[in-house]
Each structure stands twice: as C-alpha cells, then as structure tokens.
CSV table of C-alpha atoms in Angstrom, one decimal:
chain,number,residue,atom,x,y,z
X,1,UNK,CA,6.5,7.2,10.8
X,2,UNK,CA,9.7,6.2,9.2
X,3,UNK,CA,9.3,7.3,5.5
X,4,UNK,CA,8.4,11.0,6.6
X,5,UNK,CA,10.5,11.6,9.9
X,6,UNK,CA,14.1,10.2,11.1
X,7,UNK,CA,13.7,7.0,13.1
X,8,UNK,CA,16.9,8.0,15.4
X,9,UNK,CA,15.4,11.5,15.6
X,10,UNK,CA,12.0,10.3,17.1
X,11,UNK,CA,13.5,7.6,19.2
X,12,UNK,CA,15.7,10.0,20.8
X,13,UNK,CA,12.7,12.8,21.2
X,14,UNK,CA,10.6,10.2,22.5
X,15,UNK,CA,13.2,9.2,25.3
X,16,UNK,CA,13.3,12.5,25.9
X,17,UNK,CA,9.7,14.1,26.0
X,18,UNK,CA,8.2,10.3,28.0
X,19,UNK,CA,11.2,9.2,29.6
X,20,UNK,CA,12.8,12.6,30.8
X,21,UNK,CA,16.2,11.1,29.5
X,22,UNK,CA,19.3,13.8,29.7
X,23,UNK,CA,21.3,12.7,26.7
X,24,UNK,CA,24.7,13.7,26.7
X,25,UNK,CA,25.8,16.5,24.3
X,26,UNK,CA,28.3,16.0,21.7
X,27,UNK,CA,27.1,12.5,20.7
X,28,UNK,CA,26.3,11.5,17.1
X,29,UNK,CA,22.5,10.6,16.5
X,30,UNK,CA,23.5,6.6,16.9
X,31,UNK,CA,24.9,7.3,19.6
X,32,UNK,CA,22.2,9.5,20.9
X,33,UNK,CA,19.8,6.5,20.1
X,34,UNK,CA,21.9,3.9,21.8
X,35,UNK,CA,22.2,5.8,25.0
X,36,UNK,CA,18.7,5.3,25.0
X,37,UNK,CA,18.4,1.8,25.1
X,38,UNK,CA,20.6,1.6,27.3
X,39,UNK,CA,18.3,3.4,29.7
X,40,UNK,CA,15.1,2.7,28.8
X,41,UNK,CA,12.9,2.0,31.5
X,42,UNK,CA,13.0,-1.2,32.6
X,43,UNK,CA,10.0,-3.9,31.2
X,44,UNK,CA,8.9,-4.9,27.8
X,45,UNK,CA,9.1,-2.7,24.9
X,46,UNK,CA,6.9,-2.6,21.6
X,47,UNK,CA,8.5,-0.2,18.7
X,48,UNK,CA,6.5,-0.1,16.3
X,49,UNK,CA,8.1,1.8,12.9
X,50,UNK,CA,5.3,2.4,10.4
X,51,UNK,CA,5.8,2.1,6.1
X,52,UNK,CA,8.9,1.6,6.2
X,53,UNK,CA,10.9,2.3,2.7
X,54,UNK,CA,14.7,1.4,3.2
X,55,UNK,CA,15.5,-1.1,6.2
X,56,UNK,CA,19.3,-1.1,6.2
X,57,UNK,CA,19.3,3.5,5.7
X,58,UNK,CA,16.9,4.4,8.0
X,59,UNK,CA,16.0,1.8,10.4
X,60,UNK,CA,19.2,-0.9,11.6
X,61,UNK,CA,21.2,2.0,12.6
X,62,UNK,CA,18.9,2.5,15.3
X,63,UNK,CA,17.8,-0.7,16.3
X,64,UNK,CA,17.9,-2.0,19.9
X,65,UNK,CA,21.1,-4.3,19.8
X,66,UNK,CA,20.0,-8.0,19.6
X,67,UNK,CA,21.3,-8.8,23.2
X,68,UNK,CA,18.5,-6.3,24.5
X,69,UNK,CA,15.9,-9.1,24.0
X,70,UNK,CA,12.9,-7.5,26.0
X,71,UNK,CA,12.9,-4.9,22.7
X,72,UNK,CA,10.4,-6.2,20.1
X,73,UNK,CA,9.8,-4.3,16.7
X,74,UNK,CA,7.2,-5.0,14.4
X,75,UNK,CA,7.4,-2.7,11.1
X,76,UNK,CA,4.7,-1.7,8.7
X,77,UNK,CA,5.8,-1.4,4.9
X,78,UNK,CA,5.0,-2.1,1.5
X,79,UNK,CA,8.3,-3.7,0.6
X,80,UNK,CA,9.9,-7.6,1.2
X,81,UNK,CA,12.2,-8.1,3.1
X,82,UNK,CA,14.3,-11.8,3.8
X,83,UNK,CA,15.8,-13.5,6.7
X,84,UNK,CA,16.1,-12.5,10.0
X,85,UNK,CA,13.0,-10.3,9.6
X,86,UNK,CA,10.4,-12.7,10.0
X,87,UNK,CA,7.5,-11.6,7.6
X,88,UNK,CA,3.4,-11.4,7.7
X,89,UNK,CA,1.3,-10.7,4.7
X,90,UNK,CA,-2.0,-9.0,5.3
X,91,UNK,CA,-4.6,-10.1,2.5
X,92,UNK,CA,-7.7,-8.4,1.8
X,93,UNK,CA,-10.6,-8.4,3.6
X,94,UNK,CA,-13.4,-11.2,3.2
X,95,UNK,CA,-17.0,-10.2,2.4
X,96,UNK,CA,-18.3,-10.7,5.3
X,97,UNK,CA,-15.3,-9.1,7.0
X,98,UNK,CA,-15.7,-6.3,4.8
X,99,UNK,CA,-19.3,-5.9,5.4
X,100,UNK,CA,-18.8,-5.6,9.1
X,101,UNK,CA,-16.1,-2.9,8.5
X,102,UNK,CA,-19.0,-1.1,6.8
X,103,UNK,CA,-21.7,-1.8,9.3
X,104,UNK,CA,-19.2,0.1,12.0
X,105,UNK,CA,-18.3,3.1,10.0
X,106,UNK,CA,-22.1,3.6,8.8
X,107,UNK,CA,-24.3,1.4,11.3
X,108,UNK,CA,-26.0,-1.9,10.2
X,109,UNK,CA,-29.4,-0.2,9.2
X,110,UNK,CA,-27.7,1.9,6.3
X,111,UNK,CA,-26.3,-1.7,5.6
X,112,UNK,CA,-29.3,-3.8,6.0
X,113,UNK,CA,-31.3,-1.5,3.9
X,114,UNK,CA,-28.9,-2.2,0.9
X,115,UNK,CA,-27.5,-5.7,1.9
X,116,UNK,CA,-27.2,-6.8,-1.8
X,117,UNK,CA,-25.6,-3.1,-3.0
X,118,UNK,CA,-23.3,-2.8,-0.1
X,119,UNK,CA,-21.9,-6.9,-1.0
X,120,UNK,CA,-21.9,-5.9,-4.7
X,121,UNK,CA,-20.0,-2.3,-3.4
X,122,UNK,CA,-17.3,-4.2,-1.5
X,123,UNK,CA,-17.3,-6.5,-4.4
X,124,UNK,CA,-16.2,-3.7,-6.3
X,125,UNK,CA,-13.4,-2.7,-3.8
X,126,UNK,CA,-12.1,-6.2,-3.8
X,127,UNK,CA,-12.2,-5.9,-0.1
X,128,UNK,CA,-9.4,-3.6,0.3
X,129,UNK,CA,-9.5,-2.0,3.6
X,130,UNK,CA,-8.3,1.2,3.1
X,131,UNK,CA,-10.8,1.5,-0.3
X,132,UNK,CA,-13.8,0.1,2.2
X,133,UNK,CA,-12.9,2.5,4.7
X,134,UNK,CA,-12.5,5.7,2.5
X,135,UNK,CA,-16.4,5.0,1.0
X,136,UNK,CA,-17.5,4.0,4.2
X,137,UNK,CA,-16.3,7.3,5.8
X,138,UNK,CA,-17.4,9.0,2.7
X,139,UNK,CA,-21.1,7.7,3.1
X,140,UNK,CA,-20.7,8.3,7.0
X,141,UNK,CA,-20.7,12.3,5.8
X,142,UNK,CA,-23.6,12.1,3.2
X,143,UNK,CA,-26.7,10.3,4.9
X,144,UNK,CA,-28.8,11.5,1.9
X,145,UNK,CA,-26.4,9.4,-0.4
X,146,UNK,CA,-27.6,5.7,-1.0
X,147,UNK,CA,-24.8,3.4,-1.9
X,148,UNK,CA,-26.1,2.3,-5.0
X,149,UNK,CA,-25.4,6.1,-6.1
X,150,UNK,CA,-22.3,6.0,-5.0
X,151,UNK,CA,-21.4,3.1,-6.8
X,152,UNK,CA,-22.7,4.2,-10.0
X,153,UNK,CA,-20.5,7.1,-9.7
X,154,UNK,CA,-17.5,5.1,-9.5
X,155,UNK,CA,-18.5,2.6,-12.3
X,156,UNK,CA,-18.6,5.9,-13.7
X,157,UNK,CA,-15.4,6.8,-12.8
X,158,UNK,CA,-13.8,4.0,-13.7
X,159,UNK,CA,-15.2,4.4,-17.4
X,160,UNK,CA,-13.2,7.6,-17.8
X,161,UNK,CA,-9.8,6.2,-15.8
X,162,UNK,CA,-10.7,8.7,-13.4
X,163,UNK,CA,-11.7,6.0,-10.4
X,164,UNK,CA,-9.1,6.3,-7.8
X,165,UNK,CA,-10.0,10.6,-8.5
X,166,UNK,CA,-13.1,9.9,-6.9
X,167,UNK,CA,-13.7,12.2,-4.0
X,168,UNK,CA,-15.6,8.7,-2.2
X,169,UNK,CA,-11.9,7.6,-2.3
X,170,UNK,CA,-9.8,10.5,-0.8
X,171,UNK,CA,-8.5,10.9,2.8
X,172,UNK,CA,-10.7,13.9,4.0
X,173,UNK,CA,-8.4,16.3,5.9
X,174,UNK,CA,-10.7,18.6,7.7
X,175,UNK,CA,-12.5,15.7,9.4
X,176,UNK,CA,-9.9,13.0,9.5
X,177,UNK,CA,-10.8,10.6,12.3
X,178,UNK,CA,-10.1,7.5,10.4
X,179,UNK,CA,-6.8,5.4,10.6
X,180,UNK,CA,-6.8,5.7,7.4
X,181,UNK,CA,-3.5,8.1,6.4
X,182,UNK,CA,-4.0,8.8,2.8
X,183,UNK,CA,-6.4,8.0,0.4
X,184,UNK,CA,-6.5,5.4,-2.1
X,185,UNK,CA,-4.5,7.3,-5.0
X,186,UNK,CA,-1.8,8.9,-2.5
X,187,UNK,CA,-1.5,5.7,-1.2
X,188,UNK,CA,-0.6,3.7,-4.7
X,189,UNK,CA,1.4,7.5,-6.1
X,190,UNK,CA,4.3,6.5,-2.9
X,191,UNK,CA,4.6,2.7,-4.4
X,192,UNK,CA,4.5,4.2,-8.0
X,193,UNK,CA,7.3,6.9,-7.0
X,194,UNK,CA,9.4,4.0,-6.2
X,195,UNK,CA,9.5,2.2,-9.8
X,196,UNK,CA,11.2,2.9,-12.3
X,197,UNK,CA,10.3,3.4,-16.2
X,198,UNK,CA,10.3,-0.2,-16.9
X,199,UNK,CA,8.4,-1.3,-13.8
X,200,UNK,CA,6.3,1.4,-14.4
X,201,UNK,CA,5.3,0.6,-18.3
X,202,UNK,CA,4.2,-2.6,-17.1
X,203,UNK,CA,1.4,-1.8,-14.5
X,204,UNK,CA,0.3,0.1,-16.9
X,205,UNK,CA,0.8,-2.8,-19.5
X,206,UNK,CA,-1.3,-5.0,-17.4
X,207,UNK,CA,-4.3,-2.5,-16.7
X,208,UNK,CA,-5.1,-2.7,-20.3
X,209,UNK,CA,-5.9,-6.7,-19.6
X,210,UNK,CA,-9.1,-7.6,-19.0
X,211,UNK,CA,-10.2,-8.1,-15.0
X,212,UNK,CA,-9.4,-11.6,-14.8
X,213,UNK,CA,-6.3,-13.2,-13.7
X,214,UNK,CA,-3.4,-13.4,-16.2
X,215,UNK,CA,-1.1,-15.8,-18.2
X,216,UNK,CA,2.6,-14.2,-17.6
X,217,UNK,CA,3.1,-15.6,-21.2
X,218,UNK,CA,0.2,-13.5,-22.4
X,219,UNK,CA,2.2,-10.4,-21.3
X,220,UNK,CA,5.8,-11.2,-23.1
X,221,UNK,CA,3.8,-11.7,-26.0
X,222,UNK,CA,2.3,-8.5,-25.7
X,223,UNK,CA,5.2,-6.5,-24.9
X,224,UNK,CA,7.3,-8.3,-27.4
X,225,UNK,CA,4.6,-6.8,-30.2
X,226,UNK,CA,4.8,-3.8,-28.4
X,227,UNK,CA,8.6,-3.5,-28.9
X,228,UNK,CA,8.6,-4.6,-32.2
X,229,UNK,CA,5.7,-1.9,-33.3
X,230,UNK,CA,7.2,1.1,-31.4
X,231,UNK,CA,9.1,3.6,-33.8
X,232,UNK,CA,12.0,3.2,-33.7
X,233,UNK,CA,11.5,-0.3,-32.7
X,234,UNK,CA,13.1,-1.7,-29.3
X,235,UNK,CA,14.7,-5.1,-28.8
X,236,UNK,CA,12.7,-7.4,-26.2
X,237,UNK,CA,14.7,-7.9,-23.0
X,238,UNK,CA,13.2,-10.3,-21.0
X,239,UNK,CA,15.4,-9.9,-18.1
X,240,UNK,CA,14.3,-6.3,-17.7
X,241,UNK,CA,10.9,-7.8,-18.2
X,242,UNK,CA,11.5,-9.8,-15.5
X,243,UNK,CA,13.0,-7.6,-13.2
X,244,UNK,CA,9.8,-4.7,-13.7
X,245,UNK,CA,7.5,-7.6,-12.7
X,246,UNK,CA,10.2,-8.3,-9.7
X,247,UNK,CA,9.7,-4.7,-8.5
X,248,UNK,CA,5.4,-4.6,-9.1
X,249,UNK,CA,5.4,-7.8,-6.5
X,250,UNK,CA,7.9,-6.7,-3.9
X,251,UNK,CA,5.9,-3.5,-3.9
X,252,UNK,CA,2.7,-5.6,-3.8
X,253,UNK,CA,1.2,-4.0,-7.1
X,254,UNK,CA,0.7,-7.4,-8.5
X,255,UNK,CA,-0.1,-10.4,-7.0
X,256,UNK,CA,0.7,-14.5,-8.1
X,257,UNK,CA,-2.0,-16.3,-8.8
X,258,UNK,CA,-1.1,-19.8,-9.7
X,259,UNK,CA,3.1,-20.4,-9.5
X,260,UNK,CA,3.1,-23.2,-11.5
X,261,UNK,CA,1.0,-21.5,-14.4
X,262,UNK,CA,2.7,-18.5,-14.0
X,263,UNK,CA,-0.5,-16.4,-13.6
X,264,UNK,CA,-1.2,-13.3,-12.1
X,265,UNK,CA,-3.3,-10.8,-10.8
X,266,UNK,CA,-4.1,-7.0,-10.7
X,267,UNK,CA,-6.5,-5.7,-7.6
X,268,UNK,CA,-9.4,-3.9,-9.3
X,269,UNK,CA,-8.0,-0.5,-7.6
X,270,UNK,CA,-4.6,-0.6,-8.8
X,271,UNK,CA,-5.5,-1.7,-12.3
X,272,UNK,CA,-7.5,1.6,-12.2
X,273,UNK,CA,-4.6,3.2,-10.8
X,274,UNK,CA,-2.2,2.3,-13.5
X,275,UNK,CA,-5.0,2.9,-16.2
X,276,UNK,CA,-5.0,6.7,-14.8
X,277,UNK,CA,-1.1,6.7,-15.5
X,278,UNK,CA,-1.5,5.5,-19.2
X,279,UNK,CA,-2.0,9.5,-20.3
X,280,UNK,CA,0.9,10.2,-18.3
C-alpha cells in the first residue's frame, strides 16, 4: 500500500517475515532494500505497489535495479505518469459487465426479478465499479430492500448534494469482505486532498453544468463572468484555468470527450462529489 505505509519498509519486512532474510545492521533503508534484491529467491517476481501518490519519493528509491530483469512491477494509482512507465487506463464498466458484477454480489434472481431497475441502477452509477460494488454489497445485507427503493433514495440524495453520503455507498467496516477499500466519498476526498484551490473551484465549477458532456469554451465563459462578478472582482487567468483542468484529468476527475472540440465530461458520481463541496 504505498500512500499509507513506506514501500522500502514493507519490502524489507516482507524479505524478512517470507524470505527469512538476515539484513545486515547499520544499513540505510535503500540499502536495506537493495540487499534484498540482491537475494531474493531465485524465479520470477510480481511487485505489485497499490495507489501510488508520488513515483520518484516513495517508489524509485526502492525499485529492483533495471539489470534485475526477472523483477516486474505493476502499480495502482490515480495519477499519470510518462515514459518508461508504460501506462493502462481502466474505463468503466459496460452494462452488461456491470450487471454481471451485480448478479455475483447479489445472485441473478434478485437481478432477474428487477432486470429493468438494476440496468436503470447501474445506469445511474455510470458503471463505476467501486459505486456498483458498494450498492451491490449494500443490497447483499438488506434482502428486504428492492432496488428500486434503493435507487429512489439516492435520486433522493442526490437532490439534496448529499449522494456520495449515502450509507448504499460507504465501505462497511464491520463486515468488509469486499475488495473494495473505501467507499465512494473516501475514495474521491484522497484525489480532492491533492488539488489545490484553483483545481478545486473548478470541479466544483463544472458540477453546476448540466449531465451532459461539455464545451471547454462554455466553462471560460463561465468563469470569466464569475471573476468579473466576484467582489472585489478577479482578473481571468487562463493559464491557471488551464492548469486546474490539467490537475482534474491527471487525477482522472474529468474526462475528454471529443479533443478536437474540446469537450468534456464529469462521471455522474464525481459531479455529485464536487456538488457536496460547493457549501464547503
């Protein structure tokens, strides 16, 4: 888990605990963690860093050096990174994807019984995994709850910019068997934590567009008549403009559309994610 815990510190108490490495003492943590690549068993090796936040603080000082090629890594995070690290973008689900991820969390009978409310559900997740999975563990508790109910109550939600709040939506400690690590809010709160003001007043710019995908030219024009109405009024720097919309994409908090038209695109969660932060 590389945001919460020291990669060289669980590399080295891994070696340690599975491998029964003796690491000699005195040695700084890299060189801890290069002792034990150095003797790591021999055969092909899979480290696999999870949501990864800074690559050249917390993670190249440990790496395997490049000459060790039976060493493979393969990192988690919500950031972009360039060349060497070769890249793969996971998109959302499709419905029928989706709907299968439902059918094994709450069995196809649930499902079948409410084909058209569980497409129209997912629908209303936009597919997202992690918002599928949180309902679908969430109806997997309440077998008296139909789904139509439970999509009500976050149409309800939503009305009140309390959506991501809902409890269908949250990671549910005391009976957490899912791979699911935080809920949906706790999830979006560690991108949003790593904004700053001005990438942060435009999520919240865009949430107040309508669900549709939208014309970047649309949002300088907005923002422009936001600067000029504020008191006292601010000057429009489109740079800065530029740079907070910069920042919402490498975080994955907005999405192009069409690059030639310049249009873009909220997910339905994280619009109601940023709506939540417009009080704040």
């Amino acid at each position: 888990f590389a945001r919460e815990f020291n990669v060289g510190t669980q590399i080295v108490g891994f070696a340690q605990a599975q491998l029964n490495l003796r690491i000699p003492e005195g040695l700084e943590l890299p060189d801890q963690v290069a002792f034990c690549w150095r003797n790591w068993r021999e055969g092909e090796v899979l480290l696999v860093l999870d949501d990864v936040v800074n690559y050249s603080q917390d993670v190249e000082p440990y790496l395997p050096p490049s000459a060790f090629s039976r060493f493979k890594i393969v990192m988690t995070t919500r950031l972009k990174f360039g060349s060497p690290i070769q890249s793969l973008s996971l998109d959302v689900l499709s419905l029928e994807q989706s709907l299968e991820l439902l059918i094994v969390i709450i069995g196809a009978d649930r499902v079948q019984a409410e084909l058209e409310m569980a497409k129209t559900l997912c629908q209303w997740l936009e597919y997202l995994p992690l918002g599928i999975e949180l309902a679908g563990r969430y109806l997997f508790k309440r077998t008296d709850l139909s789904l139509s109910t439970l999509l009500f109550r976050l149409e309800q939600k939503a009305e009140k910019r309390q959506a991501v709040d809902s409890e269908a939506l949250q990671r549910d400690e005391s009976t957490a068997t899912s791979t699911a690590r935080r809920g949906v809010k706790a999830a979006f709160d560690l991108s949003w934590e790593e904004l700053d003001e001005s990438s942060q007043h435009l999520g919240k710019l865009l949430s107040l567009f309508a669900p549709a995908p939208i014309p970047w030219h649309l949002a300088e024009a907005v923002e422009q008549k936001y600067c000029e109405n504020s008191d006292p009024a601010q000057e429009f720097d489109i740079e800065v403009f530029e740079q907070a919309r910069t920042s919402l994409l490498d975080l994955h908090l907005l999405q192009l559309s069409q690059q030639q038209e310049q249009i873009y695109r909220l997910h339905s969660l994280i619009r109601e994610f940023f709506k939540s932060k417009l009080d704040v």
